[in-house]
Amino acid sequence: MEVTRRFWTTIVVAVLLVFWGVFLQRLILLIGSGLVLAWVLAQQYQFVRTTSRLHEGLRVEQQLSRSRVSVDEVTLCTLSVEAPIQHSGNVTVSATPPIAATSADASCTVGPEVNKAETTFEITWPVAGTFQFGQPTVTVTDPLGLFSQTMALGSTPSMTVEPRVPREIHVGEGGNQVAAGVGEHVTGQSGSGLTPAEVRKYVPGDSTNRIDWKATARLDEPHVREFEAETDLQTQLFVDHRASMGVGPAGEQKLDFGRQVALALVENAQELSDPLGWYAVGDEGITATATPATGPEHYRSITQQIQTLAPTTSGPDKTPSEQLSPAQARRLANQLDRDTPFDSHLQPFFQATDIYIQRIERDPLFNAVRLGTKQVDGTVRAIIITDDTNRVELREAIKVTQQQDGEVVVFLTPSTLYESYDKTDITAVYEEYSEFESFRRELASLPGVSAFEVGPRDQVATVLAAAKPRGKA
Amino acid sequence: MSGPTWTLPEWVATTRWDSRVGPGSTAVLIGALIGCWWLSGFVGAVVWACVVTTWLLFPMIASVAVAQFGLLVVLPENPAVTTVLLAEAPVVLLLIADLLEQASAWLGGVVLLGLSAVSIGVVLALGDDVLIPIAIGVIGIGGLASYLLHRYLLVTLGLVRDGKNIA
């Protein structure tokens, strides 16, 4: 129980009466002091009784409009209080949202005249996790404001805040989900390992530990068992997080899907103990890099960096556009008619391939892939996670890896699937998706290249369903 | 054209509250006017007017203090016990009426009546000879009772443990 200034004012009056009673030698003033103190005690008794009864009978509720939201969503919370008993106190109830939530102060008050009150307020949830409300803070004051008491009463609802990450990820080819785990690789070699491969005759020099005694007894000659050799494949992961990867609704952008794929690949590499390096590619160039290595700390570092990737911003002169490759330029140049002045002026521009080379070398993804593949001795597997915006650059990046006899796995986020949230013409979306699929197939047909699409499963299903009535599925 | 508005200093405002003007308090004050006139005639009426003015303008406790000083004026130097009891009765009734203006406060009124009776009885019984011990006793017993009520509330609310639960 806290006492207020008013309480102390009353006590001062009582003490002054005592002082003057003693000073003037008059009993009547001491009686006055006794009455004032008796009144204070009676008020205090009344307050204690009211507060005790309210503690037993007060009904305080905090109710949430939803119990599960995504990060940055807003929910409504209703704070209600009901005093089922007749009382003389003033009761103020304040909601106590979790520290991780953001809301305005919300409170409601009941008193002798009003025994029921309710208020609704908005809460924003900026942090993911499960959070529990504290019990509402109930402050009881007496009608004269001499005393106050604070206590915690009422319900404590909880809220689960989910991060804005894609939940239904489609990784596949032409709308078909890929079932096999990405990251496993066949070596085609035998040796010591765990997976049995073949049984062969013992030759001098083989370790006796490798003799398969069952096969030897059965075949009457010493035999040894070979196992699938386990090798480490050096993998370079290239994650594109340029501005074009920021397309899509919050939490379901291209980068969000690409990030999930990248995280799965890192986890897979860790399980297989594959040396893994990585490059993050922004609009200004390489934003993060790590040379291929193993070890829990290395994988954890890459995971953390991938988790914090955000789309970079592109300058006004860096708007991606579909540009011609040298082969396409030469083909078009051949189609030009040299007889017209227009064609004869245009032809040199198509033939000037040196500008093309300079331009490509400035492209961040190409540059990162070139550096990353050169960094590795021997065979490298390049995994590129990007979108279909910079197609020429992607083709050239793949070529660079192929020159190193490397294997390339490309995960592409089709722009049309992410832009289609705002589009109503599903037929047009399907046309764009078909055009993307042609590009993906073109990449997948290249030697040593696997290309997959990555997108929201429901969007892929919607787009493919749109084609079924026309027999295009 | 409006002039400058005068407001109470903050510390005064937080310590001030209005007396509750209700039918019970009004009836007691009208009775007190008759008593004051009976005790001291016109002087008694003036004292009564001072008490009522204080009651209307300031917290009830201020009017009780003014009433005690007023009784010093209207009562003889060594009044009889009966006279003191009659003179203090309106004050006690005024305090009780004020308390009963609250909802569900009849039990508080009973407590106040009992404490008032005990206070007046003890002070009158001990007499003029032991003023200082009485003064210390009044303040001390009042403070102790207030503290015990405070502890009782904390135990009731479960904010502290009572003696029985302490291992």
XYZ file of C-alpha atoms in Angstrom, chain A:
473
model
C 0.000 0.000 0.000
C 1.325 3.384 -0.917
C 0.288 6.546 0.845
C -0.097 9.874 -0.900
C 0.587 13.492 -0.034
C -2.985 13.829 1.108
C -2.399 11.140 3.693
C 0.640 12.972 5.024
C -1.283 16.254 5.055
C -3.864 14.624 7.299
C -1.172 13.258 9.594
C 0.385 16.717 9.818
C -3.012 18.124 10.909
C -3.232 15.456 13.631
C 0.313 16.139 14.846
C -0.300 19.906 14.885
C -3.388 19.375 17.053
C -1.312 17.274 19.443
C 1.393 19.916 19.531
C -1.035 22.741 20.264
C -2.862 20.588 22.829
C 0.363 20.048 24.746
C 1.497 23.624 24.264
C -1.817 25.167 25.390
C -2.423 22.443 27.985
C -5.889 21.795 26.499
C -7.254 18.257 26.401
C -9.829 19.133 23.740
C -7.125 19.476 21.059
C -5.766 16.014 21.898
C -9.285 14.676 21.450
C -9.350 16.392 18.036
C -6.071 14.717 17.104
C -7.446 11.351 18.188
C -10.535 11.901 16.018
C -8.458 12.799 12.976
C -6.306 9.677 13.405
C -9.432 7.577 13.986
C -10.833 8.937 10.729
C -7.606 8.093 8.879
C -7.639 4.567 10.299
C -11.277 4.121 9.331
C -10.502 5.286 5.806
C -7.544 2.906 5.680
C -9.654 0.029 6.977
C -12.260 0.814 4.331
C -9.545 0.822 1.644
C -8.017 -2.455 2.820
C -11.443 -4.083 2.817
C -12.296 -2.765 -0.648
C -8.941 -3.813 -2.107
C -9.168 -7.313 -0.613
C -12.651 -7.789 -2.048
C -11.574 -6.496 -5.436
C -8.591 -8.852 -5.418
C -11.002 -11.730 -4.985
C -13.774 -10.628 -7.299
C -12.380 -8.363 -9.996
C -12.539 -9.919 -13.481
C -9.797 -8.686 -15.792
C -9.347 -10.055 -19.286
C -6.879 -9.435 -22.086
C -8.157 -10.918 -25.331
C -6.290 -11.000 -28.613
C -8.058 -10.952 -31.957
C -5.590 -13.605 -33.186
C -3.113 -15.887 -31.508
C -0.743 -16.264 -34.472
C 0.583 -13.507 -36.712
C 3.500 -12.735 -38.966
C 6.211 -10.233 -38.140
C 5.085 -6.577 -38.377
C 1.426 -7.500 -38.443
C -1.024 -5.566 -36.314
C -3.518 -7.254 -34.009
C -6.248 -5.941 -31.775
C -6.234 -6.522 -28.060
C -9.285 -5.975 -25.908
C -8.769 -5.151 -22.265
C -11.899 -5.550 -20.177
C -12.551 -5.197 -16.492
C -15.648 -5.957 -14.468
C -16.194 -5.439 -10.786
C -19.044 -7.701 -9.739
C -19.169 -6.226 -6.231
C -20.255 -2.856 -4.900
C -17.144 -0.959 -3.923
C -15.970 2.544 -3.177
C -12.555 2.467 -4.828
C -11.358 3.707 -8.163
C -9.787 0.919 -10.181
C -7.502 1.580 -13.127
C -6.395 -1.418 -15.171
C -3.464 -1.159 -17.563
C -2.606 -3.743 -20.192
C 0.900 -5.197 -20.116
C 1.876 -6.327 -23.594
C 5.223 -8.126 -23.972
C 8.322 -5.978 -24.338
C 8.725 -7.240 -27.886
C 5.373 -5.743 -28.896
C 4.711 -2.133 -29.756
C 1.502 -0.446 -28.660
C 0.109 2.706 -27.155
C -0.637 2.707 -23.433
C -4.047 1.195 -22.877
C -6.046 1.330 -19.698
C -9.625 1.417 -18.489
C -11.192 2.510 -15.246
C -14.104 1.364 -13.127
C -15.440 3.063 -10.031
C -18.438 3.136 -7.716
C -20.661 4.416 -10.536
C -19.306 2.280 -13.402
C -18.591 -1.387 -12.727
C -17.664 -2.467 -16.250
C -15.237 -1.029 -18.787
C -13.522 -2.144 -21.967
C -10.947 -0.753 -24.358
C -9.467 -2.050 -27.599
C -6.057 -1.102 -28.858
C -3.638 -2.050 -31.623
C -0.446 -4.010 -31.091
C 2.344 -4.355 -33.612
C 4.644 -7.349 -33.490
C 8.074 -6.481 -34.922
C 9.932 -9.508 -33.531
C 9.370 -13.209 -34.225
C 8.851 -15.644 -31.358
C 6.271 -16.687 -28.798
C 5.362 -13.998 -26.332
C 3.157 -14.016 -23.284
C 1.362 -11.026 -21.900
C 1.997 -10.087 -18.309
C -0.964 -9.903 -15.965
C -2.661 -6.521 -16.275
C -1.631 -3.986 -13.669
C -4.537 -3.059 -11.412
C -4.241 0.116 -9.363
C -6.838 0.707 -6.664
C -7.195 4.111 -5.030
C -9.594 5.210 -2.330
C -12.160 7.923 -3.187
C -10.204 10.634 -1.352
C -6.854 9.661 -2.839
C -5.165 8.907 0.495
C -4.011 5.394 -0.420
C -3.242 3.363 -3.503
C -2.368 -0.258 -4.122
C -0.984 -1.870 -7.260
C -1.433 -5.555 -8.011
C -1.333 -7.916 -10.984
C -4.588 -9.604 -11.940
C -6.156 -11.248 -14.944
C -5.475 -13.376 -17.957
C -2.128 -13.690 -19.751
C -2.727 -14.617 -23.383
C 0.179 -15.575 -25.573
C 0.978 -14.675 -29.148
C 3.047 -16.590 -31.654
C 4.780 -14.320 -34.124
C 6.107 -16.106 -37.150
C 8.938 -14.737 -39.235
C 8.057 -13.674 -42.724
C 9.671 -16.563 -44.537
C 8.290 -18.600 -47.397
C 6.563 -21.719 -46.154
C 5.617 -23.484 -49.349
C 8.706 -23.544 -51.558
C 8.607 -25.109 -54.959
C 11.950 -26.245 -56.373
C 11.542 -28.032 -59.629
C 11.570 -28.186 -63.372
C 8.647 -27.058 -65.491
C 6.303 -27.026 -62.534
C 7.304 -30.497 -61.309
C 8.751 -30.655 -57.833
C 12.248 -32.109 -57.521
C 12.074 -34.869 -54.937
C 15.753 -35.746 -54.587
C 17.901 -33.861 -52.189
C 20.056 -31.300 -53.882
C 23.680 -31.536 -52.932
C 24.317 -35.263 -53.017
C 26.827 -36.274 -55.652
C 28.007 -39.537 -57.190
C 31.757 -39.983 -57.475
C 31.879 -43.014 -59.776
C 34.981 -44.227 -57.929
C 35.439 -47.064 -55.492
C 37.714 -47.431 -52.532
C 37.268 -47.300 -48.806
C 33.987 -45.977 -47.621
C 30.703 -47.085 -46.175
C 28.502 -47.949 -49.151
C 29.369 -51.441 -50.555
C 30.320 -51.329 -54.247
C 31.762 -54.662 -55.473
C 33.725 -57.753 -54.519
C 36.944 -58.471 -56.390
C 39.847 -60.899 -56.168
C 42.562 -60.202 -53.677
C 45.786 -58.936 -55.251
C 49.121 -58.635 -53.460
C 49.317 -55.258 -51.798
C 45.708 -55.182 -50.630
C 45.302 -54.781 -46.916
C 44.193 -57.949 -45.170
C 41.690 -55.877 -43.271
C 39.708 -55.493 -46.472
C 39.317 -59.215 -47.136
C 35.652 -60.197 -47.245
C 35.717 -63.540 -45.409
C 32.214 -64.556 -46.400
C 32.941 -64.016 -50.107
C 36.331 -65.771 -49.711
C 34.651 -68.835 -48.142
C 31.950 -68.869 -50.771
C 34.270 -68.450 -53.804
C 37.194 -70.437 -52.421
C 39.663 -67.655 -53.221
C 40.596 -64.564 -51.251
C 38.337 -61.682 -52.164
C 38.202 -58.116 -50.962
C 35.141 -55.893 -50.819
C 35.277 -52.448 -52.376
C 33.194 -49.568 -51.139
C 31.997 -46.347 -52.750
C 34.817 -43.894 -52.286
C 33.807 -40.773 -50.354
C 35.311 -37.617 -51.751
C 34.923 -33.955 -50.978
C 33.513 -31.837 -53.775
C 34.471 -28.192 -53.657
C 31.358 -26.137 -53.980
C 31.083 -22.433 -54.631
C 27.732 -20.898 -53.802
C 26.785 -17.637 -55.519
C 23.779 -15.842 -54.068
C 22.410 -12.910 -56.003
C 20.820 -10.253 -53.796
C 20.595 -7.396 -56.241
C 17.565 -5.128 -56.426
C 15.762 -7.428 -58.847
C 15.725 -10.110 -56.125
C 13.573 -7.821 -53.981
C 10.470 -8.344 -56.107
C 7.432 -9.808 -54.347
C 5.383 -9.204 -51.239
C 7.128 -8.776 -47.874
C 8.535 -12.065 -46.659
C 7.908 -13.756 -49.997
C 10.338 -11.952 -52.234
C 12.615 -13.725 -54.676
C 15.474 -13.384 -52.227
C 13.447 -14.972 -49.425
C 12.938 -18.089 -51.517
C 16.515 -18.045 -52.770
C 17.724 -17.694 -49.204
C 15.850 -20.822 -48.118
C 17.449 -22.785 -50.946
C 20.879 -21.419 -50.048
C 20.423 -22.343 -46.388
C 19.368 -25.859 -47.337
C 22.471 -26.188 -49.519
C 24.740 -25.040 -46.713
C 23.113 -27.530 -44.352
C 23.544 -30.266 -46.937
C 27.195 -29.389 -47.477
C 27.719 -29.522 -43.726
C 26.140 -32.970 -43.503
C 28.414 -34.241 -46.283
C 31.398 -32.254 -44.984
C 31.844 -30.755 -48.448
C 34.155 -27.757 -48.618
C 31.921 -24.796 -49.270
C 32.762 -21.292 -50.379
C 30.335 -18.539 -51.157
C 29.859 -15.180 -52.808
C 27.077 -12.705 -52.200
C 26.445 -10.485 -55.187
C 24.872 -7.042 -54.840
C 24.343 -4.242 -57.339
C 27.703 -2.708 -56.490
C 29.562 -6.004 -56.765
C 30.603 -8.716 -54.339
C 29.267 -7.956 -50.840
C 30.478 -11.036 -48.969
C 32.781 -13.924 -49.698
C 34.345 -16.974 -48.102
C 36.867 -19.406 -49.551
C 35.887 -23.097 -49.639
C 36.413 -24.719 -46.258
C 34.752 -27.070 -43.823
C 34.141 -26.912 -40.099
C 31.069 -26.004 -38.047
C 32.217 -22.426 -37.503
C 32.652 -21.882 -41.237
C 29.200 -23.231 -42.075
C 27.643 -21.245 -39.229
C 29.287 -18.061 -40.468
C 27.937 -18.573 -43.983
C 24.476 -19.372 -42.612
C 24.417 -16.198 -40.554
C 25.498 -14.078 -43.480
C 22.875 -15.619 -45.750
C 20.196 -14.999 -43.159
C 21.015 -11.299 -43.039
C 21.079 -10.746 -46.798
C 18.774 -8.026 -48.068
C 18.157 -6.787 -51.591
C 20.534 -3.975 -52.510
C 19.399 -0.901 -54.385
C 20.206 -0.331 -58.001
C 21.303 2.986 -59.443
C 19.267 4.670 -62.187
C 21.689 3.540 -64.869
C 21.717 -0.039 -63.721
C 18.250 -1.075 -64.666
C 18.631 -4.573 -65.966
C 17.589 -5.137 -69.522
C 17.734 -7.990 -71.937
C 20.923 -7.487 -73.917
C 22.185 -9.367 -76.916
C 24.866 -11.975 -76.742
C 27.611 -11.889 -79.448
C 25.994 -14.800 -81.299
C 22.639 -13.068 -81.374
C 24.287 -9.828 -82.532
C 26.103 -11.578 -85.359
C 22.898 -13.294 -86.443
C 21.025 -9.999 -86.550
C 23.901 -8.280 -88.342
C 23.746 -10.905 -91.068
C 20.067 -10.196 -91.521
C 20.700 -6.502 -92.112
C 20.500 -5.303 -95.702
C 23.658 -3.343 -96.504
C 21.942 -1.489 -99.293
C 19.950 0.841 -97.105
C 21.715 3.693 -95.290
C 19.967 2.741 -92.044
C 21.350 -0.800 -92.108
C 24.856 0.241 -93.085
C 24.918 2.656 -90.109
C 23.556 0.052 -87.714
C 25.775 -2.860 -88.705
C 28.979 -1.711 -86.957
C 27.123 -1.519 -83.622
C 26.146 -5.163 -83.851
C 29.652 -6.185 -84.821
C 31.454 -4.313 -82.061
C 31.836 -7.255 -79.635
C 34.581 -5.615 -77.550
C 31.988 -3.330 -75.880
C 29.983 -6.424 -75.036
C 33.003 -8.002 -73.365
C 33.657 -4.887 -71.313
C 30.034 -4.715 -70.259
C 29.875 -8.350 -69.236
C 33.046 -8.029 -67.186
C 31.432 -5.285 -65.196
C 28.402 -7.431 -64.348
C 28.682 -8.395 -60.701
C 27.399 -11.979 -60.923
C 29.627 -12.811 -63.870
C 32.569 -11.276 -62.084
C 31.867 -13.214 -58.887
C 31.530 -16.547 -60.732
C 34.737 -15.929 -62.648
C 36.636 -15.149 -59.456
C 35.053 -17.990 -57.528
C 35.790 -20.691 -60.072
C 39.382 -19.513 -60.535
C 39.905 -19.673 -56.806
C 39.344 -23.441 -56.696
C 41.907 -25.974 -57.837
C 40.422 -28.886 -59.731
C 36.774 -29.524 -60.350
C 34.359 -27.067 -58.884
C 30.649 -27.182 -58.547
C 29.122 -23.745 -58.885
C 25.661 -23.227 -57.457
C 24.114 -19.997 -58.644
C 20.985 -18.626 -57.022
C 19.597 -15.753 -59.021
C 16.595 -14.687 -61.062
C 15.854 -14.527 -64.764
C 16.401 -10.771 -65.116
C 20.020 -10.757 -66.331
C 19.935 -13.681 -68.723
C 22.954 -12.826 -70.850
C 25.089 -12.350 -67.778
C 23.927 -15.709 -66.421
C 24.741 -17.495 -69.661
C 28.230 -16.031 -69.643
C 28.736 -16.929 -65.991
C 27.823 -20.527 -66.770
C 30.271 -20.546 -69.668
C 33.071 -19.420 -67.369
C 32.427 -22.385 -65.094
C 32.220 -24.787 -67.992
C 35.637 -23.616 -69.147
C 36.981 -24.917 -65.830
C 35.287 -28.311 -66.399
C 32.976 -27.440 -63.603
C 29.485 -28.509 -62.826
C 26.827 -25.804 -62.577
C 23.551 -25.892 -60.705
C 21.336 -22.865 -61.252
C 18.344 -21.989 -59.095
C 16.217 -19.405 -60.829
C 13.386 -17.385 -59.359
C 11.009 -16.649 -62.275
C 10.086 -12.970 -62.112
C 6.598 -13.616 -63.385
C 5.714 -15.758 -60.349
C 6.625 -12.953 -57.959
C 5.176 -10.108 -59.980
C 1.951 -12.026 -60.556
C 0.626 -11.243 -57.068
C -0.530 -7.930 -58.509
C -1.656 -9.259 -61.866
C -5.182 -10.319 -62.655
C -4.592 -11.672 -66.155
C -3.404 -15.171 -65.309
C -3.142 -16.070 -68.993
C -0.491 -13.401 -69.489
C 1.331 -14.710 -66.452
C 1.274 -18.176 -67.927
C 2.727 -16.874 -71.198
C 5.570 -15.251 -69.291
C 6.088 -18.417 -67.291
C 6.294 -20.449 -70.519
C 8.895 -18.046 -71.820
C 10.862 -18.468 -68.590
C 10.571 -22.225 -68.866
C 12.144 -22.040 -72.354
C 15.056 -20.142 -70.861
C 15.424 -22.667 -68.038
C 15.388 -25.550 -70.495
C 17.989 -23.784 -72.608
C 20.271 -23.593 -69.578
C 19.537 -27.169 -68.497
C 20.435 -28.437 -71.978
C 23.966 -27.098 -71.631
C 26.526 -29.782 -70.710
C 27.120 -30.107 -66.977
C 24.329 -27.678 -66.127
C 21.233 -28.305 -64.051
C 18.641 -25.578 -63.829
C 15.741 -25.431 -61.422
C 12.986 -22.979 -60.777
C 12.319 -21.711 -57.268
C 9.040 -20.105 -56.364
C 5.940 -20.108 -54.213
C 4.223 -23.442 -54.625
C 0.723 -21.978 -54.648
C 1.672 -19.497 -57.370
C 3.162 -22.228 -59.535
C 0.012 -24.318 -59.076
C -2.211 -21.339 -59.919
C -0.293 -20.529 -63.078
C -0.241 -24.138 -64.245
C -3.922 -24.561 -63.420
C -4.691 -21.578 -65.653
C -3.195 -23.431 -68.597
C -5.111 -26.699 -68.091
C -8.400 -25.643 -69.724
C -6.416 -24.828 -72.821
C -4.558 -28.107 -72.685
C -1.193 -26.537 -72.063
C -0.336 -28.172 -68.801
